PDB file of C-alpha atoms in Angstrom:
ATOM      1  CA  MET N   1       0.000   0.000   0.000  1.00  0.00           C
ATOM      2  CA  LYS N   2       2.841   2.352   0.900  1.00  0.00           C
ATOM      3  CA  LYS N   3       4.576   1.659  -2.417  1.00  0.00           C
ATOM      4  CA  ASN N   4       1.360   2.446  -4.319  1.00  0.00           C
ATOM      5  CA  THR N   5       0.985   5.725  -2.474  1.00  0.00           C
ATOM      6  CA  LEU N   6       4.561   6.721  -3.268  1.00  0.00           C
ATOM      7  CA  PHE N   7       4.049   5.781  -6.919  1.00  0.00           C
ATOM      8  CA  VAL N   8       0.906   7.918  -7.212  1.00  0.00           C
ATOM      9  CA  PHE N   9       2.672  10.796  -5.485  1.00  0.00           C
ATOM     10  CA  ALA N  10       5.611  10.513  -7.879  1.00  0.00           C
ATOM     11  CA  LEU N  11       3.242  10.569 -10.863  1.00  0.00           C
ATOM     12  CA  PHE N  12       1.556  13.665  -9.487  1.00  0.00           C
ATOM     13  CA  ILE N  13       4.890  15.473  -9.092  1.00  0.00           C
ATOM     14  CA  PHE N  14       5.888  14.507 -12.650  1.00  0.00           C
ATOM     15  CA  TYR N  15       2.577  15.681 -14.081  1.00  0.00           C
ATOM     16  CA  PHE N  16       2.691  18.956 -12.147  1.00  0.00           C
ATOM     17  CA  SER N  17       6.263  19.614 -13.275  1.00  0.00           C
ATOM     18  CA  PHE N  18       5.314  18.804 -16.860  1.00  0.00           C
ATOM     19  CA  CYS N  19       2.430  21.295 -16.781  1.00  0.00           C
ATOM     20  CA  LEU N  20       4.685  24.010 -15.433  1.00  0.00           C
ATOM     21  CA  THR N  21       7.254  23.514 -18.148  1.00  0.00           C
ATOM     22  CA  THR N  22       4.722  23.389 -20.998  1.00  0.00           C
ATOM     23  CA  VAL N  23       2.835  26.586 -20.219  1.00  0.00           C
ATOM     24  CA  ALA N  24       3.538  29.014 -23.041  1.00  0.00           C
ATOM     25  CA  GLN N  25       5.936  31.813 -22.169  1.00  0.00           C
ATOM     26  CA  THR N  26       4.620  35.353 -21.871  1.00  0.00           C
ATOM     27  CA  ARG N  27       7.254  37.969 -22.594  1.00  0.00           C
ATOM     28  CA  SER N  28       7.362  41.656 -21.784  1.00  0.00           C
ATOM     29  CA  ARG N  29       5.624  44.178 -23.984  1.00  0.00           C
ATOM     30  CA  GLU N  30       9.028  45.564 -24.981  1.00  0.00           C
ATOM     31  CA  ASP N  31      10.165  42.140 -26.213  1.00  0.00           C
ATOM     32  CA  TYR N  32       7.071  41.618 -28.324  1.00  0.00           C
ATOM     33  CA  GLU N  33       7.282  45.124 -29.773  1.00  0.00           C
ATOM     34  CA  LYS N  34      10.913  44.574 -30.762  1.00  0.00           C
ATOM     35  CA  LEU N  35       9.946  41.361 -32.546  1.00  0.00           C
ATOM     36  CA  GLY N  36       7.232  43.263 -34.401  1.00  0.00           C
ATOM     37  CA  HIS N  37       4.445  40.744 -33.913  1.00  0.00           C
ATOM     38  CA  VAL N  38       2.241  42.663 -31.451  1.00  0.00           C
ATOM     39  CA  VAL N  39       1.033  46.269 -31.536  1.00  0.00           C
ATOM     40  CA  TRP N  40      -0.472  48.227 -28.659  1.00  0.00           C
ATOM     41  CA  GLU N  41      -0.165  51.697 -30.185  1.00  0.00           C
ATOM     42  CA  VAL N  42       2.225  53.657 -32.401  1.00  0.00           C
ATOM     43  CA  ASP N  43       4.573  56.559 -31.838  1.00  0.00           C
ATOM     44  CA  THR N  44       3.556  59.381 -34.141  1.00  0.00           C
ATOM     45  CA  LYS N  45       3.175  63.152 -34.046  1.00  0.00           C
ATOM     46  CA  GLU N  46       0.387  63.017 -36.592  1.00  0.00           C
ATOM     47  CA  LYS N  47      -3.019  63.379 -34.928  1.00  0.00           C
ATOM     48  CA  ILE N  48      -4.366  60.011 -35.985  1.00  0.00           C
ATOM     49  CA  VAL N  49      -5.996  57.368 -33.801  1.00  0.00           C
ATOM     50  CA  ALA N  50      -7.666  54.014 -34.398  1.00  0.00           C
ATOM     51  CA  ILE N  51     -11.022  53.205 -32.835  1.00  0.00           C
ATOM     52  CA  THR N  52     -11.715  49.477 -32.655  1.00  0.00           C
ATOM     53  CA  PHE N  53     -14.809  47.445 -31.856  1.00  0.00           C
ATOM     54  CA  ASP N  54     -14.781  43.860 -30.555  1.00  0.00           C
ATOM     55  CA  ASP N  55     -17.221  40.945 -30.437  1.00  0.00           C
ATOM     56  CA  GLY N  56     -19.726  41.918 -33.166  1.00  0.00           C
ATOM     57  CA  PRO N  57     -21.291  42.353 -35.535  1.00  0.00           C
ATOM     58  CA  HIS N  58     -24.512  43.198 -33.691  1.00  0.00           C
ATOM     59  CA  PRO N  59     -27.768  43.530 -35.690  1.00  0.00           C
ATOM     60  CA  VAL N  60     -28.790  46.743 -33.889  1.00  0.00           C
ATOM     61  CA  PHE N  61     -25.719  48.428 -32.429  1.00  0.00           C
ATOM     62  CA  THR N  62     -23.271  47.956 -35.296  1.00  0.00           C
ATOM     63  CA  PRO N  63     -25.514  49.780 -37.824  1.00  0.00           C
ATOM     64  CA  GLN N  64     -25.979  52.596 -35.290  1.00  0.00           C
ATOM     65  CA  ILE N  65     -22.209  52.827 -34.873  1.00  0.00           C
ATOM     66  CA  LEU N  66     -21.716  52.890 -38.630  1.00  0.00           C
ATOM     67  CA  TYR N  67     -24.128  55.808 -38.904  1.00  0.00           C
ATOM     68  CA  ILE N  68     -22.213  57.827 -36.301  1.00  0.00           C
ATOM     69  CA  LEU N  69     -18.838  56.995 -37.882  1.00  0.00           C
ATOM     70  CA  ALA N  70     -20.108  58.204 -41.263  1.00  0.00           C
ATOM     71  CA  LYS N  71     -21.406  61.400 -39.684  1.00  0.00           C
ATOM     72  CA  TYR N  72     -17.860  62.312 -38.573  1.00  0.00           C
ATOM     73  CA  ASN N  73     -16.101  60.814 -41.604  1.00  0.00           C
ATOM     74  CA  ALA N  74     -14.339  58.388 -39.261  1.00  0.00           C
ATOM     75  CA  LYS N  75     -13.027  54.947 -40.113  1.00  0.00           C
ATOM     76  CA  ALA N  76     -12.783  52.098 -37.615  1.00  0.00           C
ATOM     77  CA  THR N  77     -11.630  48.496 -37.316  1.00  0.00           C
ATOM     78  CA  PHE N  78     -14.086  45.788 -36.323  1.00  0.00           C
ATOM     79  CA  PHE N  79     -12.651  42.657 -34.685  1.00  0.00           C
ATOM     80  CA  VAL N  80     -15.489  40.259 -35.419  1.00  0.00           C
ATOM     81  CA  ALA N  81     -16.418  36.857 -34.022  1.00  0.00           C
ATOM     82  CA  GLY N  82     -17.072  34.247 -36.694  1.00  0.00           C
ATOM     83  CA  ASN N  83     -20.223  32.905 -35.053  1.00  0.00           C
ATOM     84  CA  LYS N  84     -21.736  36.414 -35.089  1.00  0.00           C
ATOM     85  CA  VAL N  85     -20.707  36.925 -38.714  1.00  0.00           C
ATOM     86  CA  LYS N  86     -22.517  33.707 -39.628  1.00  0.00           C
ATOM     87  CA  ARG N  87     -25.710  35.031 -38.046  1.00  0.00           C
ATOM     88  CA  PHE N  88     -25.504  38.567 -39.392  1.00  0.00           C
ATOM     89  CA  PRO N  89     -23.625  38.499 -42.705  1.00  0.00           C
ATOM     90  CA  SER N  90     -25.369  41.575 -44.101  1.00  0.00           C
ATOM     91  CA  VAL N  91     -24.006  43.694 -41.249  1.00  0.00           C
ATOM     92  CA  LEU N  92     -20.461  42.548 -42.004  1.00  0.00           C
ATOM     93  CA  GLU N  93     -21.003  43.327 -45.671  1.00  0.00           C
ATOM     94  CA  ARG N  94     -22.114  46.849 -44.785  1.00  0.00           C
ATOM     95  CA  ILE N  95     -19.034  47.394 -42.588  1.00  0.00           C
ATOM     96  CA  ALA N  96     -16.790  46.579 -45.521  1.00  0.00           C
ATOM     97  CA  LYS N  97     -18.789  48.583 -48.070  1.00  0.00           C
ATOM     98  CA  GLU N  98     -18.518  51.698 -45.913  1.00  0.00           C
ATOM     99  CA  GLY N  99     -14.717  51.502 -45.907  1.00  0.00           C
ATOM    100  CA  HIS N 100     -14.040  50.124 -42.459  1.00  0.00           C
ATOM    101  CA  GLU N 101     -11.560  47.392 -41.645  1.00  0.00           C
ATOM    102  CA  ILE N 102     -12.563  43.878 -40.664  1.00  0.00           C
ATOM    103  CA  ALA N 103     -10.292  41.806 -38.424  1.00  0.00           C
ATOM    104  CA  ASN N 104     -10.349  38.367 -36.799  1.00  0.00           C
ATOM    105  CA  HIS N 105     -11.479  37.864 -33.178  1.00  0.00           C
ATOM    106  CA  THR N 106     -11.807  34.028 -33.278  1.00  0.00           C
ATOM    107  CA  TYR N 107     -14.967  32.109 -34.087  1.00  0.00           C
ATOM    108  CA  ASN N 108     -16.384  31.201 -30.677  1.00  0.00           C
ATOM    109  CA  HIS N 109     -14.868  34.033 -28.593  1.00  0.00           C
ATOM    110  CA  ILE N 110     -12.815  31.623 -26.509  1.00  0.00           C
ATOM    111  CA  ILE N 111     -11.183  33.177 -23.435  1.00  0.00           C
ATOM    112  CA  ASN N 112      -8.319  30.839 -22.574  1.00  0.00           C
ATOM    113  CA  ARG N 113      -4.686  31.820 -22.091  1.00  0.00           C
ATOM    114  CA  ASN N 114      -3.727  28.138 -22.402  1.00  0.00           C
ATOM    115  CA  ILE N 115      -5.578  27.519 -25.668  1.00  0.00           C
ATOM    116  CA  THR N 116      -3.797  24.973 -27.863  1.00  0.00           C
ATOM    117  CA  SER N 117      -2.220  25.936 -31.151  1.00  0.00           C
ATOM    118  CA  SER N 118      -4.498  23.581 -33.086  1.00  0.00           C
ATOM    119  CA  THR N 119      -7.648  25.009 -31.485  1.00  0.00           C
ATOM    120  CA  LEU N 120      -6.584  28.589 -32.141  1.00  0.00           C
ATOM    121  CA  HIS N 121      -5.616  27.732 -35.716  1.00  0.00           C
ATOM    122  CA  SER N 122      -9.083  26.256 -36.247  1.00  0.00           C
ATOM    123  CA  GLU N 123     -10.755  29.304 -34.674  1.00  0.00           C
ATOM    124  CA  LEU N 124      -8.799  31.712 -36.893  1.00  0.00           C
ATOM    125  CA  GLU N 125      -9.244  29.671 -40.049  1.00  0.00           C
ATOM    126  CA  GLN N 126     -12.973  29.159 -39.546  1.00  0.00           C
ATOM    127  CA  THR N 127     -13.462  32.895 -39.021  1.00  0.00           C
ATOM    128  CA  ASP N 128     -11.287  33.751 -42.025  1.00  0.00           C
ATOM    129  CA  GLU N 129     -13.292  31.442 -44.256  1.00  0.00           C
ATOM    130  CA  ILE N 130     -16.690  32.848 -43.346  1.00  0.00           C
ATOM    131  CA  ILE N 131     -15.426  36.429 -43.678  1.00  0.00           C
ATOM    132  CA  GLN N 132     -13.929  35.649 -47.085  1.00  0.00           C
ATOM    133  CA  SER N 133     -17.173  34.060 -48.250  1.00  0.00           C
ATOM    134  CA  ILE N 134     -18.973  37.348 -47.572  1.00  0.00           C
ATOM    135  CA  ILE N 135     -16.517  40.096 -48.516  1.00  0.00           C
ATOM    136  CA  GLY N 136     -14.077  38.215 -50.755  1.00  0.00           C
ATOM    137  CA  TYR N 137     -10.879  38.377 -48.712  1.00  0.00           C
ATOM    138  CA  LYS N 138      -9.356  37.249 -45.434  1.00  0.00           C
ATOM    139  CA  PRO N 139      -8.357  39.718 -42.695  1.00  0.00           C
ATOM    140  CA  THR N 140      -4.706  40.128 -41.740  1.00  0.00           C
ATOM    141  CA  LEU N 141      -5.228  41.484 -38.221  1.00  0.00           C
ATOM    142  CA  TYR N 142      -6.195  39.464 -35.149  1.00  0.00           C
ATOM    143  CA  ARG N 143      -7.027  40.404 -31.571  1.00  0.00           C
ATOM    144  CA  PRO N 144      -6.901  37.699 -28.898  1.00  0.00           C
ATOM    145  CA  VAL N 145     -10.039  37.531 -26.789  1.00  0.00           C
ATOM    146  CA  GLY N 146      -9.539  39.481 -23.581  1.00  0.00           C
ATOM    147  CA  GLY N 147      -6.142  40.632 -24.837  1.00  0.00           C
ATOM    148  CA  MET N 148      -4.610  37.350 -23.645  1.00  0.00           C
ATOM    149  CA  HIS N 149      -1.286  36.713 -25.326  1.00  0.00           C
ATOM    150  CA  ASN N 150       1.798  34.536 -25.034  1.00  0.00           C
ATOM    151  CA  ASP N 151       4.334  32.973 -27.381  1.00  0.00           C
ATOM    152  CA  LEU N 152       2.009  30.152 -28.436  1.00  0.00           C
ATOM    153  CA  ILE N 153      -0.876  32.496 -29.260  1.00  0.00           C
ATOM    154  CA  ILE N 154       1.359  34.940 -31.108  1.00  0.00           C
ATOM    155  CA  ASN N 155       3.295  32.268 -33.018  1.00  0.00           C
ATOM    156  CA  THR N 156       0.050  30.624 -34.088  1.00  0.00           C
ATOM    157  CA  ALA N 157      -1.320  33.951 -35.236  1.00  0.00           C
ATOM    158  CA  VAL N 158       1.812  34.728 -37.265  1.00  0.00           C
ATOM    159  CA  LYS N 159       1.753  31.269 -38.877  1.00  0.00           C
ATOM    160  CA  ASN N 160      -1.813  32.071 -39.896  1.00  0.00           C
ATOM    161  CA  GLY N 161      -0.680  35.322 -41.518  1.00  0.00           C
ATOM    162  CA  LYS N 162      -1.907  37.545 -38.711  1.00  0.00           C
ATOM    163  CA  LEU N 163      -0.508  40.563 -36.905  1.00  0.00           C
ATOM    164  CA  VAL N 164      -1.666  40.685 -33.266  1.00  0.00           C
ATOM    165  CA  ILE N 165      -3.366  43.975 -32.379  1.00  0.00           C
ATOM    166  CA  LEU N 166      -4.068  44.872 -28.759  1.00  0.00           C
ATOM    167  CA  TRP N 167      -4.873  48.420 -27.600  1.00  0.00           C
ATOM    168  CA  SER N 168      -3.514  51.341 -25.609  1.00  0.00           C
ATOM    169  CA  TRP N 169      -3.993  49.999 -22.086  1.00  0.00           C
ATOM    170  CA  HIS N 170      -5.204  53.354 -20.735  1.00  0.00           C
ATOM    171  CA  LEU N 171      -7.953  53.508 -23.387  1.00  0.00           C
ATOM    172  CA  ASP N 172     -10.059  50.554 -22.323  1.00  0.00           C
ATOM    173  CA  ALA N 173     -13.261  52.207 -21.127  1.00  0.00           C
ATOM    174  CA  GLU N 174     -14.650  48.797 -20.071  1.00  0.00           C
ATOM    175  CA  ASP N 175     -17.827  49.564 -21.969  1.00  0.00           C
ATOM    176  CA  TRP N 176     -18.738  45.866 -21.822  1.00  0.00           C
ATOM    177  CA  LYS N 177     -19.733  46.584 -18.216  1.00  0.00           C
ATOM    178  CA  ASN N 178     -22.267  49.065 -19.654  1.00  0.00           C
ATOM    179  CA  PRO N 179     -21.249  52.173 -17.649  1.00  0.00           C
ATOM    180  CA  ALA N 180     -22.826  55.552 -18.375  1.00  0.00           C
ATOM    181  CA  ALA N 181     -22.175  56.958 -21.850  1.00  0.00           C
ATOM    182  CA  SER N 182     -20.562  60.039 -20.327  1.00  0.00           C
ATOM    183  CA  GLN N 183     -18.125  57.830 -18.402  1.00  0.00           C
ATOM    184  CA  ILE N 184     -17.121  55.980 -21.559  1.00  0.00           C
ATOM    185  CA  SER N 185     -16.533  59.184 -23.485  1.00  0.00           C
ATOM    186  CA  ARG N 186     -14.713  60.914 -20.628  1.00  0.00           C
ATOM    187  CA  HIS N 187     -12.391  57.943 -20.150  1.00  0.00           C
ATOM    188  CA  ILE N 188     -11.337  58.088 -23.795  1.00  0.00           C
ATOM    189  CA  THR N 189     -11.148  61.830 -24.366  1.00  0.00           C
ATOM    190  CA  LYS N 190      -9.141  62.607 -21.240  1.00  0.00           C
ATOM    191  CA  GLY N 191      -6.375  60.173 -22.191  1.00  0.00           C
ATOM    192  CA  ILE N 192      -6.310  60.187 -25.992  1.00  0.00           C
ATOM    193  CA  ARG N 193      -2.958  60.814 -27.690  1.00  0.00           C
ATOM    194  CA  PRO N 194      -1.758  60.572 -31.313  1.00  0.00           C
ATOM    195  CA  GLY N 195      -1.128  56.957 -32.303  1.00  0.00           C
ATOM    196  CA  ASN N 196      -3.471  55.441 -29.706  1.00  0.00           C
ATOM    197  CA  ILE N 197      -5.678  52.419 -30.334  1.00  0.00           C
ATOM    198  CA  VAL N 198      -9.042  52.649 -28.558  1.00  0.00           C
ATOM    199  CA  LEU N 199     -10.946  49.562 -27.374  1.00  0.00           C
ATOM    200  CA  LEU N 200     -14.751  49.505 -27.551  1.00  0.00           C
ATOM    201  CA  HIS N 201     -17.374  46.805 -28.125  1.00  0.00           C
ATOM    202  CA  ASP N 202     -20.257  46.780 -30.591  1.00  0.00           C
ATOM    203  CA  TRP N 203     -21.753  43.643 -29.011  1.00  0.00           C
ATOM    204  CA  ILE N 204     -23.143  44.324 -25.540  1.00  0.00           C
ATOM    205  CA  GLY N 205     -25.774  42.043 -24.050  1.00  0.00           C
ATOM    206  CA  THR N 206     -27.701  39.908 -26.570  1.00  0.00           C
ATOM    207  CA  GLU N 207     -28.880  40.324 -30.144  1.00  0.00           C
ATOM    208  CA  TYR N 208     -32.204  41.518 -28.718  1.00  0.00           C
ATOM    209  CA  SER N 209     -30.639  44.362 -26.727  1.00  0.00           C
ATOM    210  CA  ARG N 210     -31.868  47.762 -27.822  1.00  0.00           C
ATOM    211  CA  THR N 211     -29.852  50.168 -25.663  1.00  0.00           C
ATOM    212  CA  SER N 212     -26.090  50.636 -25.774  1.00  0.00           C
ATOM    213  CA  GLN N 213     -24.139  53.165 -23.736  1.00  0.00           C
ATOM    214  CA  THR N 214     -21.250  52.587 -26.146  1.00  0.00           C
ATOM    215  CA  VAL N 215     -23.286  53.943 -29.040  1.00  0.00           C
ATOM    216  CA  LYS N 216     -24.289  56.994 -27.009  1.00  0.00           C
ATOM    217  CA  GLY N 217     -20.742  57.590 -25.802  1.00  0.00           C
ATOM    218  CA  LEU N 218     -19.310  57.245 -29.311  1.00  0.00           C
ATOM    219  CA  GLU N 219     -21.103  60.345 -30.577  1.00  0.00           C
ATOM    220  CA  THR N 220     -19.575  62.527 -27.844  1.00  0.00           C
ATOM    221  CA  THR N 221     -16.159  60.947 -28.316  1.00  0.00           C
ATOM    222  CA  LEU N 222     -16.068  61.509 -32.069  1.00  0.00           C
ATOM    223  CA  ARG N 223     -17.292  65.082 -31.677  1.00  0.00           C
ATOM    224  CA  PHE N 224     -14.383  65.761 -29.304  1.00  0.00           C
ATOM    225  CA  LEU N 225     -11.860  64.152 -31.640  1.00  0.00           C
ATOM    226  CA  TYR N 226     -13.208  66.053 -34.652  1.00  0.00           C
ATOM    227  CA  GLN N 227     -13.144  69.387 -32.821  1.00  0.00           C
ATOM    228  CA  ASN N 228      -9.577  68.751 -31.641  1.00  0.00           C
ATOM    229  CA  GLY N 229      -8.163  67.937 -35.036  1.00  0.00           C
ATOM    230  CA  TYR N 230      -7.926  64.151 -34.754  1.00  0.00           C
ATOM    231  CA  GLU N 231      -8.476  61.817 -37.687  1.00  0.00           C
ATOM    232  CA  CYS N 232      -9.923  58.370 -36.998  1.00  0.00           C
ATOM    233  CA  VAL N 233      -8.370  55.763 -39.276  1.00  0.00           C
ATOM    234  CA  THR N 234      -8.298  51.981 -39.529  1.00  0.00           C
ATOM    235  CA  VAL N 235      -5.588  50.110 -37.639  1.00  0.00           C
ATOM    236  CA  SER N 236      -3.834  49.194 -40.881  1.00  0.00           C
ATOM    237  CA  GLU N 237      -3.770  52.812 -42.009  1.00  0.00           C
ATOM    238  CA  LEU N 238      -2.446  53.843 -38.601  1.00  0.00           C
ATOM    239  CA  LEU N 239       0.397  51.344 -38.950  1.00  0.00           C
ATOM    240  CA  PHE N 240       1.266  52.196 -42.541  1.00  0.00           C
ATOM    241  CA  ARG N 241       1.213  55.954 -41.978  1.00  0.00           C
ATOM    242  CA  SER N 242       3.403  55.486 -38.910  1.00  0.00           C
ATOM    243  CA  GLU N 243       5.797  53.277 -40.913  1.00  0.00           C
ATOM    244  CA  ILE N 244       5.377  50.435 -38.427  1.00  0.00           C
ATOM    245  CA  ILE N 245       4.823  47.833 -41.121  1.00  0.00           C
ATOM    246  CA  ASP N 246       5.026  47.661 -44.903  1.00  0.00           C
ATOM    247  CA  GLN N 247       3.542  45.385 -47.511  1.00  0.00           C
ATOM    248  CA  ASP N 248       6.210  42.750 -46.817  1.00  0.00           C
ATOM    249  CA  TYR N 249       5.396  42.478 -43.110  1.00  0.00           C
ATOM    250  CA  PHE N 250       3.540  39.187 -43.359  1.00  0.00           C
ATOM    251  CA  ASN N 251       6.638  37.438 -44.677  1.00  0.00           C
ATOM    252  CA  THR N 252       8.196  37.636 -41.212  1.00  0.00           C
ATOM    253  CA  PHE N 253       8.780  34.569 -39.079  1.00  0.00           C
ATOM    254  CA  PRO N 254       7.304  33.394 -35.763  1.00  0.00           C
ATOM    255  CA  ILE N 255       9.065  34.033 -32.491  1.00  0.00           C
ATOM    256  CA  GLU N 256      11.980  31.667 -31.907  1.00  0.00           C
TER     257      GLU N 256
END
């Protein structure tokens, strides 16, 4: 009996040690920026910013957002979930037709720092395929759900032809918690700087939701940016105009 107990204990120690050594490494922001595979924001003196929306498209809120963006001649990037695209393809089509950028946010919106490479590959590929079937091309940008990132996630993204886009950490208004519209707008406008990437969400609640503080806060935010000389551009335009990447970027290699 004692020998069996020791054997089980030894197996447990081995398994625990194995798990510790196989968890994907997470490097510092500086390391990832040097490698050029992850972008939080850009350093530029030009008054350009990128507003991004996660988790959609939503059948009610996304069209409302598109109307406000058009009103201020602003362009945005939509990090869409494949399962939402499947349900609301006409909304995705409208996003593209109005000159906004579409990016990959996985298919099932999986929040898991320890996601396997094969699962993430499948999530990215499935989302790419449904997007391509609607607008005719695959996106080149990807945002991990919840901003979770490590070497495995980033390497998998790069192997799938993706650049990982996060956001300026001080410009997460946490609108998914549905705070007051004034709080959302104030959080963004008080901290905005040239080259920032703003995080918002066009999917809040369910498809049947009819009220979004994000939509209300967006109008005030864009009015402020317009009055203060800012131009809202897509993430790709922000990167190209800041000379962060060029057309050959996606020939780079994964992290070693």
